[in-house]
Amino acid sequence: MLLQKYSKEVKQILSKYPPEHKRSAVMPLLYLAQREEGYVNKEAMQNIASLLDITETDVASIIGFYTLYHDKKAGKYRMQVCTDLPCALRGADEFLENLCGNLGVKVGETTEDGLVTLEEVMCLAACDRAPMFQTQGPDGIEYHEYMTVDRTMELIEALKQTEKESK
Amino acid sequence: MAHILLRHRDIPDFNKLNVYKKNGGFAAFKKAVTRMKPTEVTGEVTKSGLRGRGGAGFPTGMKWSFIDKNNWPHYVVANADESEPGTFKDREIMESNPFQFLEGLAIGCYAVGANVAYVYLRGEFWQVAAFLDEKIAEMEEAGFLGENLFGTDYSLKIYTHLGAGAYICGEETALLESLEGKRGQPRVRPPFPPSYGLYGKPTIINNVETFTNVPPILTNGADWYKSIGTADSAGVKIFSLSGRVRKPGNYELPFGATFRQLIYEHGMGVQDGRSVKAIMPAGASSSLIVVDDKVLDTPMDYSSVRTVGSDLGSASVIVLDDTVDIDWVINKTIHFFKHESCGKCTPCREGNYWMKNLTDRIHAGTGSDDDVKLLLNVARQMQGTCLCALGEFSTMAVVTGIERFPQDFKKKTKA
Amino acid sequence: MTKQVTLTINGKQVTVPEGLTVADAAKVAGIDIPVFCHHPKLEPVGMCRMCLVEIGRPMLDRASGQVVMENGQPKIQFMPKLETACTNRVSEGMVVMTSSEKAVSGQKGTVEFLLTSHPLDCPVCDKGGECPLQNLTMQFGPGKSRFIYDEKLHLDKQVPLGELIWLDRERCIQCARCIRFQDEIAGEAVLGFDDRGRGTQIISVSDPGFDSVFSGNTTDICPVGALTTADFRFGARPWELEAQASICTQCPVGCNTTLNTRREAKAGGDVVVKRVMPRQNEEVNEIWLCDKGRFAYHYTESKERLTKPMIRKDGKLARVPWNAATKFAAEKFSAHKKDFVVLASGRLANEDLFNLKSLADTAGGTAILYSDMGGGELTQLVGVGAGTNIGTMGKGDAILVIASDLYEEAPIWWLRIKQAADRGATLIVANPRQTKLDRFAKYTIRYAYGDEMKTVADFGKKSKIADEFAKAKNAMVFFGSEGLGVNGTSALASACAALLKESDHVGRPNNGLVGVWQRANDQGAFEVGFKPEADLEKALKGKAVYIVGADPVGDDPNLAKALKGAKFVAVQDILETATTEIADAVFPAQAFTEREGTYVSGERRVQRFHAAVPIKGDSKPDFAIVSMVARQMGIILEGSSPSVVFDILANSIDAFNELSYEKLAEVHGQWPIVGRGDLYYGGTTYENTRGLGVQLVPVAQVGGTVRISKVRKEAALRPKEKELLAVPVNKLYDLGVTIQSAELLGQRVGEAFVAMNPVTVKKLGLEVGKPAKISFDGVNVEAVLKVDDTISTGVVLVPRSMGIAIREPVVARVLRSESGKVK
Ligand SMILES: Cc1cc2nc3c(=O)[nH]c(=O)nc-3n(C[C@H](O)[C@H](O)[C@H](O)COP(=O)(O)O)c2cc1C
Ligand code: SF4
Ligand code: FES
C-alpha cells in the first residue's frame, strides 16, 4: 500500500542507499508510513518489512527504539515540550505546568478534540530559546521557540481553525 | 574579529549559493580537487591542529589518515545528531551557513577518497534536513556535487539521513548502526570506523562544526589557523551558552577565551545579577565545576578546562547560578540519561535506572544520607565498565555534584 | 594452519590459535571467565559486561616499534579500564588477570546490576540448577540487596512467544543471545528488542509467533530462565534428570540428542522422557536441534502404543503369546515362500533392517524399502563420507541443492548450508518454486516439474554457474524428492552422480552426493540392501507381506486395496495404525527410546542410540522379533544383542568392515567446549561423551570403480489442457504420526491443503482458502486451496503425508462441486 501510494517518494528514498543495503531506508520509510495517521500501523510494518527484506519484528524493534516513531494513535499533533536541564533553567517546567492547566490535560494525554497530545521530551538543541517545543504532525516536525502559554494557545487555536476548514 | 564559522553573522544572505560563492565559497574545494592530492589535503588539516568538535577533540587530520586504503569504497558521515543537552551550534551552522559546512564535508570526502557522504541529522532537525536537501540540490545544479567535478574524474554525492529521537545516535558507531537501518546501539570498538564503518567499509565521521572549519583552513593555510587559539587547541570554537545568563546563544571565540569573557562579555552576565555557582562546560555530560574567580578566568581550551576538574567536550556551557540546587541538577541529568541509555550494556541500563530511583528520592526529600552515599557508589561502580561513553557521561554530574556540592545534598536528606 | 599465539592467563601460559577471544582462550586453558552475552557460536558483542578482566600487552617502544624489556622480561602495559574478555582477541605476549581484585570487583558490579531487576525466583525457575546467574550470585552476590525491593521492575512473567516458547520478562537479562541466534545462525530474525534502556524487552511479532523451526535452541542458550519451552516448563528440576544419549529419528540429518528422563508419578512411577536436548556433534548438528526433533518424541508415549502380540482369530485380533504369534506368521511366510515380501521403512535401525534383509534373502523373498525415493546405490558409490563436515565448507566450495526444500525436510542441513553460504560457499538452489534457502543462494535455478534431469544435464554443459561448480575446491549435491517418485529420484540421483564424477567432485571429503531422504535411516536401509519399488501396488498384491515400521494402508487407498488382496499380512510397529487394523498378525515393537541400535545419517555417519526408558508392555526390539519369526521358519538370526547383530552386519557389508559399537562410541575434544560443570557457556547442550559416530567411506573414496548407469530417459508427465500436474512436496510439520501425537507441534500443522499458482486458481474458477475437490489418479479428495505465485501454472502441489496420497507426479483433475463431474 505504502509503495503504491507514495511510489515516487519510496523510489527516491531507496535511491539514497546502495541496493544491497536497502535496509538503511527503514527510517525514512517509517516517517512516510506515519504521515497519514501519526503512527505506523500493522499493514505499513508489513509493507516496509517486505520491501526491505527484513522481518516485521525488525521493523517493530526499530519503532520501539526511537522516540519519534509511534505504534499507537495519538492526537493529530504531538506537542513535545523540552523540559531538559537547559530549558528547565529558563522556566520550561513552569511553562509546561501552565500549559497543562490551560489545555486541561496531563502530560501524555490528548485534548478532547483529538488534536493535540502533550508530551515532555529531552533537549531539542534550542536551549537558548526556551521555553520551546516541537510539534510532530502530518507535515513533519516544526519548532516553536521563545514560547509563552498565550502564544501556544494561539497556535493551537490556529491549528483548530485549519482543521475545521479542511473538513 | 570577523567570524570564521558563523560568517552569516557578518554577511547577509550567506546561506544563498551566489552570496556564498561571491565571498570565496567553493574555492577551497576546487583547489583541493584540482590542485592537491588527497594526502596533501589531509596533511594540511593535520598541520592546522584542527581537533574534532563533537566532544572528544580527536585530531581531525590524524583520523583521516587512518582510513584503510585496502578496503573500498570509503564513506564519510557528518555527525549532525547534536543531542547533548545545551548544544545548539551545528543547527545554526546548517541553517545559516550550510554551504561552508557542505564544502568542508566535500573536501573531507575528497581527502579520504569517498564518493558518497551522508549527513546524519537528529530526527527533530526535520526542517534543517529539508533545507540542506535544497542546498545540496543547488550545489549539484551548480556543479559542486555530482559527476566529474571541476573536470576531474572525482565524483561525489551527499545525502541527508534523519534519525528519530535517540541521543545515543550521536555516538559514532551507534550512528552507523542507525544509518544501516538498525537500532542505534554502539558497536564494540576496535575496529574503529576508519577501518570498519558504514556497511563494514572504512568510514570517517566528523562533527558538523569540524567540517565547517576545513574550507578556511585550506583557503588561508594551516599556519594561519594554528595562529588562532592556544597551543593544544588551535582555532576557533563555537560555544553554546545556556542556563542562567542574560543572553544565551552561540558565540564563536578563539580557544583560550575565558569563562568570564563568555559569560559576562558575551552572555551579558547572570540573570538577576546573581553569581555563578557552577558551570557545566560540556552539557549534561559535564563534571560540575565549582566556580570562583580563578575558575572564571580559566581559558576555555581542552587542557585548561581539565585543570579545573572537567572537560570541554562539545563546549556547551550551561551556567548554574546560586539559586540552583545541585540535587535538582543531577535529577535532571539522570532523567535524561536514563531516558537515553540504549539498554545494550548492563551497567548503563541498570545503573541509570537505579540512579534515577535514588535521585528522585533524594530530590523529593525522602532520601537519606545513605541514599546519597549509595548513589555515589552506584555511579562509581558504573565508571569504567560500560560499552560506550554514554554510561560514563551519566555518572559525571552525579559524582562531581555529590563530591563538590555536599551541602546541597545535606540540606535535602533526613539523616 | 592458523598462527598460534602464546599468552598468560592467571599466570598460566597457553598457546591458542590466533583470532580467539580472550574468553575462549581462557576456556581452552581450563579457566572459566563468567559470560552471559558471549556465546562461542555468535559474533562477540560485549554487552553484558560480565567478563570484565584486566588485560596487559607488551609495551612497544614508539620509535623503534620494539618490545620494551624490563629485567629481561617484556614490560607489560595494563589498560587503565577493565576490558571485556569476550571482545578482545588474543595477541602475542598478552597477560590476562581474570580474578584479580580489580577484575572481581568489576564482575561483582555487573552481577549486582543484573540482580537489581531480577526476580530471584530460582526456587520456581526451570533454569534453577543450571543457571549461570544463580551460580554467580552464589559466588559473588552480596548477602543483602542494596536495591530497594519495591523499586524492582515488575514485568510479565508468562508471555507465550508462540505455542512452543514462553518468555518470563522479569528473568531476561537482555543478553540478546536469542535474538542473535535467530538472526545470525538461523537467518530468521523473528525475535527483537522493543524499546530501549531499562525498557528493553524481547518481542516477536511474526505470525505465527516466533515463526522459526529453530526456536527451541534459544531456550538452550538463554543463560537464565527467561525462555523456556512449553514442553518442559515447570516439568522437572534439572538436577532430578538422568541423561541418555540418543539420535533424532525425524530426518536424515541424524542430530545427536540427549534424552533427559525422570521417574514420574503421573506416569505411574515410570521413568519418562522429560525433554530432548542437543548433544554436541560439531560435524552433524553442532549444538542445535530443530523443533520437530525436540518436541516430536511424544509419539513414543502415545496411547495407541501396541503392547501385546496379536493374531487374527475369527476376524478379530486377539492377544497371544509371542511364540504363538511369530509361529503363526512364520508358517504363512514359509507356505508362501515365493510370494514372501518384506516391506520396511527407514524408521528402523540398521540391526532391524539387516535381520529383515537376511530373512528375506534366506527365505527367497524380496525386501522392499517403504519410500518414494531411490538413488541409495549411488550415495554408496559417490556419497559423501569419512571426513565430510559441512561446517568446514566455505569460500571456494560449492553446494547444489536440487528438488528439495531443506528447511522443511532437513532443517539442520538447511541451517548448516546457510552458514556455509555465509562463510562464502557458492550455494546453488534448483527448485521449481521458491524455498527459504533461496535467500542465501548465489544462484537460483527454476525449472518446470519434470525437467529435473534436463536441468542437471544442462547444468553440466554450459553456463557460469556450472563453471563455478566445476571449479569449486569441494562440491556437494543434495538431491530430494520434491515433485518426484521412486523412478524420478533414481534418475535424478544418477544425473547428479554423473555431474559430480565428471567435475571430479567424488572420492574426497566434502565432495559427493547426499540424499535428502524421507526417513532417518533410509540411507542405512540402502546400505544393507533394501530398495524402494516404484510400483508398490503391484509388488504387494497377492503376496505374503511382512510390514515393519510402515503404514501403507493409512497412507494410500491404492495400497490399501492391494493389501486387501494379499495372502497374508504381518505388521510390526510401535503404534496402532490403519495397517495393523487389517493385519493377520501384529507384533509390538519398541520405540527408539526403549532400546539400543544404530542409524546411518544422510551424510553416511553411523551413530548409536541407547535405551533411556523402560519398555512398554511386551514389546520387543524389531531385530529380535525378526529373529523369532526367522527361527520359526528354520532360519537362525541373532536376536539377543544388537551389538552382535551389528558385528555380523559389519562382517558382511564392506562399507561397515572395521566398525563396532566400541568404535562408534569414540569421542574426541570438540570446540566450543560445552559441559565441564558450566554447561551454559555453550548453552545447556550436553557434552558428547557417548560417541561421535563414524562416517562410512564411499566406494569412490577407497578407489573402487565407480560406474554410473545411464540415466533412463523417462517421458515426463505432460497433462492435457484442463488437467493439472500434481506433484508431491515434503513438509516438516505434516500429519505424520510423529507430529500428530505430539500435541505441541500439532498446532503448527494446519489442515490438509493443496497449492497452485494464482493464475491457475483463477483459470479453474477456484476459490483460495476454500476446499477444492480434486481427483488424483482416480482418488477423489477435498483439500483447502492455497496459492503460491512461484509455482508454475498448471501444477498443483500436494504435500506428502497431509491427507492426500501421492507418491509420485500424477495427473489430477479438478472436480466441479457436489456432482463430482469433471469441469
Ligand atoms: C553518547 C555520545 C553522544 C555523542 N553525541 C554527539 C553528537 O551529537 N554530535 C557529535 O558530533 N558527536 C557526538 N559524539 C561524539 C562522536 O562519537 C564522535 O566522536 C564525533 O562525531 C567525531 O567527530 P569529531 O572528531 O569531528 O569530533 C557523541 C559521543 C557519545 C559517546
Ligand atoms: S553505555 Fe551501554 S547501555 Fe549505555 S548507551 Fe552505551 S552501550 Fe548503551
Ligand atoms: S560482555 Fe563479555 S560476556 Fe557479555
PDB file of C-alpha atoms in Angstrom, chain B residues 43-146:
ATOM      1  CA  GLY B  43      48.350  16.822   5.604  1.00  0.00           C
ATOM      2  CA  GLU B  44      47.200  20.423   5.658  1.00  0.00           C
ATOM      3  CA  VAL B  45      44.349  19.627   8.038  1.00  0.00           C
ATOM      4  CA  THR B  46      46.735  17.691  10.281  1.00  0.00           C
ATOM      5  CA  LYS B  47      49.157  20.588  10.308  1.00  0.00           C
ATOM      6  CA  SER B  48      46.431  23.071  11.218  1.00  0.00           C
ATOM      7  CA  GLY B  49      45.949  21.323  14.561  1.00  0.00           C
ATOM      8  CA  LEU B  50      42.197  21.051  13.990  1.00  0.00           C
ATOM      9  CA  ARG B  51      40.583  18.806  16.589  1.00  0.00           C
ATOM     10  CA  GLY B  52      37.161  17.248  16.392  1.00  0.00           C
ATOM     11  CA  ARG B  53      34.343  19.427  17.674  1.00  0.00           C
ATOM     12  CA  GLY B  54      31.992  16.550  18.525  1.00  0.00           C
ATOM     13  CA  GLY B  55      33.304  16.305  22.054  1.00  0.00           C
ATOM     14  CA  ALA B  56      36.367  14.113  22.177  1.00  0.00           C
ATOM     15  CA  GLY B  57      38.677  16.594  20.473  1.00  0.00           C
ATOM     16  CA  PHE B  58      40.452  13.964  18.434  1.00  0.00           C
ATOM     17  CA  PRO B  59      42.921  15.406  15.851  1.00  0.00           C
ATOM     18  CA  THR B  60      40.959  15.509  12.599  1.00  0.00           C
ATOM     19  CA  GLY B  61      43.816  15.100  10.133  1.00  0.00           C
ATOM     20  CA  MET B  62      45.113  12.099  12.030  1.00  0.00           C
ATOM     21  CA  LYS B  63      41.678  10.478  11.908  1.00  0.00           C
ATOM     22  CA  TRP B  64      41.536  11.000   8.145  1.00  0.00           C
ATOM     23  CA  SER B  65      44.965   9.429   7.742  1.00  0.00           C
ATOM     24  CA  PHE B  66      43.708   6.248   9.444  1.00  0.00           C
ATOM     25  CA  ILE B  67      41.324   5.420   6.598  1.00  0.00           C
ATOM     26  CA  ASP B  68      42.018   1.878   5.430  1.00  0.00           C
ATOM     27  CA  LYS B  69      43.254   2.113   1.857  1.00  0.00           C
ATOM     28  CA  ASN B  70      42.973  -1.616   1.230  1.00  0.00           C
ATOM     29  CA  ASN B  71      39.243  -1.747   1.535  1.00  0.00           C
ATOM     30  CA  TRP B  72      36.808   0.144  -0.687  1.00  0.00           C
ATOM     31  CA  PRO B  73      34.507   2.004  -1.058  1.00  0.00           C
ATOM     32  CA  HIS B  74      35.044   4.657   1.573  1.00  0.00           C
ATOM     33  CA  TYR B  75      32.326   6.697   3.200  1.00  0.00           C
ATOM     34  CA  VAL B  76      32.204   9.976   5.049  1.00  0.00           C
ATOM     35  CA  VAL B  77      29.481  10.759   7.539  1.00  0.00           C
ATOM     36  CA  ALA B  78      28.772  14.146   9.046  1.00  0.00           C
ATOM     37  CA  ASN B  79      27.567  13.852  12.603  1.00  0.00           C
ATOM     38  CA  ALA B  80      24.659  16.280  12.855  1.00  0.00           C
ATOM     39  CA  ASP B  81      22.925  14.445  15.642  1.00  0.00           C
ATOM     40  CA  GLU B  82      23.540  17.311  18.051  1.00  0.00           C
ATOM     41  CA  SER B  83      21.674  15.987  21.069  1.00  0.00           C
ATOM     42  CA  GLU B  84      23.855  16.841  24.045  1.00  0.00           C
ATOM     43  CA  PRO B  85      21.695  18.991  26.306  1.00  0.00           C
ATOM     44  CA  GLY B  86      22.988  22.516  25.947  1.00  0.00           C
ATOM     45  CA  THR B  87      24.416  22.109  22.454  1.00  0.00           C
ATOM     46  CA  PHE B  88      22.855  24.009  19.566  1.00  0.00           C
ATOM     47  CA  LYS B  89      25.707  25.130  17.372  1.00  0.00           C
ATOM     48  CA  ASP B  90      25.521  22.640  14.496  1.00  0.00           C
ATOM     49  CA  ARG B  91      21.952  23.620  13.927  1.00  0.00           C
ATOM     50  CA  GLU B  92      22.878  27.281  13.490  1.00  0.00           C
ATOM     51  CA  ILE B  93      25.669  26.352  11.098  1.00  0.00           C
ATOM     52  CA  MET B  94      23.384  24.200   8.964  1.00  0.00           C
ATOM     53  CA  GLU B  95      20.572  26.723   8.960  1.00  0.00           C
ATOM     54  CA  SER B  96      22.639  29.784   8.279  1.00  0.00           C
ATOM     55  CA  ASN B  97      25.984  28.751   6.851  1.00  0.00           C
ATOM     56  CA  PRO B  98      25.130  25.467   5.153  1.00  0.00           C
ATOM     57  CA  PHE B  99      27.478  25.761   2.221  1.00  0.00           C
ATOM     58  CA  GLN B 100      30.605  26.176   4.280  1.00  0.00           C
ATOM     59  CA  PHE B 101      29.704  23.002   6.151  1.00  0.00           C
ATOM     60  CA  LEU B 102      28.885  21.118   2.954  1.00  0.00           C
ATOM     61  CA  GLU B 103      32.060  22.364   1.313  1.00  0.00           C
ATOM     62  CA  GLY B 104      34.094  21.178   4.280  1.00  0.00           C
ATOM     63  CA  LEU B 105      32.358  17.828   4.098  1.00  0.00           C
ATOM     64  CA  ALA B 106      33.095  17.624   0.377  1.00  0.00           C
ATOM     65  CA  ILE B 107      36.763  18.371   0.990  1.00  0.00           C
ATOM     66  CA  GLY B 108      36.875  15.667   3.640  1.00  0.00           C
ATOM     67  CA  CYS B 109      35.371  13.221   1.155  1.00  0.00           C
ATOM     68  CA  TYR B 110      37.994  14.071  -1.411  1.00  0.00           C
ATOM     69  CA  ALA B 111      40.762  13.717   1.165  1.00  0.00           C
ATOM     70  CA  VAL B 112      39.751  10.172   2.087  1.00  0.00           C
ATOM     71  CA  GLY B 113      38.576   9.035  -1.320  1.00  0.00           C
ATOM     72  CA  ALA B 114      34.863   8.815  -0.606  1.00  0.00           C
ATOM     73  CA  ASN B 115      32.325   9.284  -3.363  1.00  0.00           C
ATOM     74  CA  VAL B 116      29.306   9.145  -1.120  1.00  0.00           C
ATOM     75  CA  ALA B 117      28.663  11.037   2.090  1.00  0.00           C
ATOM     76  CA  TYR B 118      25.742  11.057   4.485  1.00  0.00           C
ATOM     77  CA  VAL B 119      24.709  13.821   6.830  1.00  0.00           C
ATOM     78  CA  TYR B 120      23.081  12.124   9.809  1.00  0.00           C
ATOM     79  CA  LEU B 121      20.752  14.629  11.456  1.00  0.00           C
ATOM     80  CA  ARG B 122      18.772  14.091  14.591  1.00  0.00           C
ATOM     81  CA  GLY B 123      15.147  13.412  13.672  1.00  0.00           C
ATOM     82  CA  GLU B 124      13.979  16.668  15.211  1.00  0.00           C
ATOM     83  CA  PHE B 125      16.027  18.571  12.617  1.00  0.00           C
ATOM     84  CA  TRP B 126      13.347  17.728  10.089  1.00  0.00           C
ATOM     85  CA  GLN B 127      13.224  21.234   8.687  1.00  0.00           C
ATOM     86  CA  VAL B 128      17.000  21.576   8.708  1.00  0.00           C
ATOM     87  CA  ALA B 129      17.266  18.381   6.684  1.00  0.00           C
ATOM     88  CA  ALA B 130      14.759  19.630   4.144  1.00  0.00           C
ATOM     89  CA  PHE B 131      16.725  22.869   3.901  1.00  0.00           C
ATOM     90  CA  LEU B 132      20.019  21.004   3.460  1.00  0.00           C
ATOM     91  CA  ASP B 133      18.438  18.883   0.741  1.00  0.00           C
ATOM     92  CA  GLU B 134      17.663  22.087  -1.132  1.00  0.00           C
ATOM     93  CA  LYS B 135      21.198  23.333  -0.669  1.00  0.00           C
ATOM     94  CA  ILE B 136      22.647  20.033  -1.832  1.00  0.00           C
ATOM     95  CA  ALA B 137      20.445  20.198  -4.918  1.00  0.00           C
ATOM     96  CA  GLU B 138      21.674  23.712  -5.605  1.00  0.00           C
ATOM     97  CA  MET B 139      25.263  22.549  -5.331  1.00  0.00           C
ATOM     98  CA  GLU B 140      24.566  19.725  -7.758  1.00  0.00           C
ATOM     99  CA  GLU B 141      22.953  22.168 -10.096  1.00  0.00           C
ATOM    100  CA  ALA B 142      25.968  24.438  -9.885  1.00  0.00           C
ATOM    101  CA  GLY B 143      28.403  21.601 -10.492  1.00  0.00           C
ATOM    102  CA  PHE B 144      29.874  21.412  -6.998  1.00  0.00           C
ATOM    103  CA  LEU B 145      28.465  17.962  -6.427  1.00  0.00           C
ATOM    104  CA  GLY B 146      27.858  15.138  -8.862  1.00  0.00           C
TER     105      GLY B 146
END
